C-alpha positions as a Python dict, from the first residue, in 0.01 Angstrom:
ca = {
    (1, 'X'): (0, 0, 0),
    (2, 'X'): (-319, -106, 162),
    (3, 'X'): (-665, -20, 361),
    (4, 'X'): (-847, -140, 644),
    (5, 'X'): (-1179, -114, 656),
    (6, 'X'): (-1414, -230, 968),
    (7, 'X'): (-1774, -194, 868),
    (8, 'X'): (-1845, -216, 1283),
    (9, 'X'): (-1752, 145, 1317),
    (10, 'X'): (-1784, 230, 913),
    (11, 'X'): (-1392, 364, 911),
    (12, 'X'): (-1184, 320, 611),
    (13, 'X'): (-833, 334, 664),
    (14, 'X'): (-589, 388, 396),
    (15, 'X'): (-175, 270, 521),
    (16, 'X'): (38, 505, 264),
    (17, 'X'): (359, 396, 455),
    (18, 'X'): (395, 88, 649),
    (19, 'X'): (654, 166, 884),
    (20, 'X'): (701, 424, 1122),
    (21, 'X'): (470, 637, 1409),
    (22, 'X'): (223, 901, 1363),
    (23, 'X'): (330, 1192, 1500),
    (24, 'X'): (53, 1441, 1414),
    (25, 'X'): (-310, 1429, 1263),
    (26, 'X'): (-435, 1699, 1086),
    (27, 'X'): (-836, 1681, 1058),
    (28, 'X'): (-944, 1788, 729),
    (29, 'X'): (-1343, 1816, 781),
    (30, 'X'): (-1548, 1616, 972),
    (31, 'X'): (-1545, 1297, 824),
    (32, 'X'): (-1131, 1278, 745),
    (33, 'X'): (-824, 1234, 869),
    (34, 'X'): (-434, 1264, 784),
    (35, 'X'): (-255, 1076, 1006),
    (36, 'X'): (175, 1272, 963),
    (37, 'X'): (480, 1121, 1075),
    (38, 'X'): (795, 1343, 1226),
    (39, 'X'): (916, 1461, 884),
    (40, 'X'): (577, 1572, 794),
    (41, 'X'): (505, 1264, 527),
    (42, 'X'): (150, 1137, 518),
    (43, 'X'): (152, 800, 658),
    (44, 'X'): (-191, 713, 615),
    (45, 'X'): (-598, 828, 609),
    (46, 'X'): (-925, 807, 772),
    (47, 'X'): (-1212, 797, 618),
    (48, 'X'): (-1539, 794, 835),
    (49, 'X'): (-1859, 665, 683),
    (50, 'X'): (-1667, 600, 345),
    (51, 'X'): (-1926, 501, 108),
    (52, 'X'): (-1863, 536, -199),
    (53, 'X'): (-1673, 813, -468),
    (54, 'X'): (-1546, 986, -213),
    (55, 'X'): (-1282, 1253, -309),
    (56, 'X'): (-880, 1207, -245),
    (57, 'X'): (-758, 1531, -536),
    (58, 'X'): (-776, 1763, -227),
    (59, 'X'): (-565, 1523, -26),
    (60, 'X'): (-342, 1486, -337),
    (61, 'X'): (-275, 1818, -438),
    (62, 'X'): (-228, 1944, -78),
    (63, 'X'): (-24, 1720, 86),
    (64, 'X'): (175, 1652, -292),
    (65, 'X'): (45, 1250, -301),
    (66, 'X'): (52, 1230, -636),
    (67, 'X'): (251, 914, -644),
    (68, 'X'): (-31, 718, -495),
    (69, 'X'): (-315, 870, -701),
    (70, 'X'): (-384, 525, -864),
    (71, 'X'): (-384, 336, -547),
    (72, 'X'): (-619, 599, -377),
    (73, 'X'): (-876, 646, -689),
    (74, 'X'): (-900, 265, -685),
    (75, 'X'): (-1026, 260, -329),
    (76, 'X'): (-1219, 620, -378),
    (77, 'X'): (-1439, 331, -634),
    (78, 'X'): (-1471, 128, -392),
    (79, 'X'): (-1819, 37, -229),
    (80, 'X'): (-1802, 24, 150),
    (81, 'X'): (-2150, -106, 379),
    (82, 'X'): (-2161, -43, 755),
    (83, 'X'): (-2315, -344, 932),
    (84, 'X'): (-2672, -262, 972),
    (85, 'X'): (-2800, -328, 1376),
    (86, 'X'): (-3030, -637, 1384),
    (87, 'X'): (-3305, -587, 1642),
    (88, 'X'): (-3471, -856, 1774),
}
């Protein structure tokens, strides 16, 4: 498990599985998508404009991710800041 944040895109991706391919993406709302493998297991979670303290409990419940609760809670308390464009 790990995550990556792209400050240019202001997008966070949380990797719950390291191997395998994404077979389906489920849009949760306008900021969150969940990627599933062919067996329906969550591979990762994408969050656009994550900021800080974004909710995971609904995803933990819906996708039975209780084994990842501590990791997801630690990510949710991290502050993510996008790159502010510099104007001349």
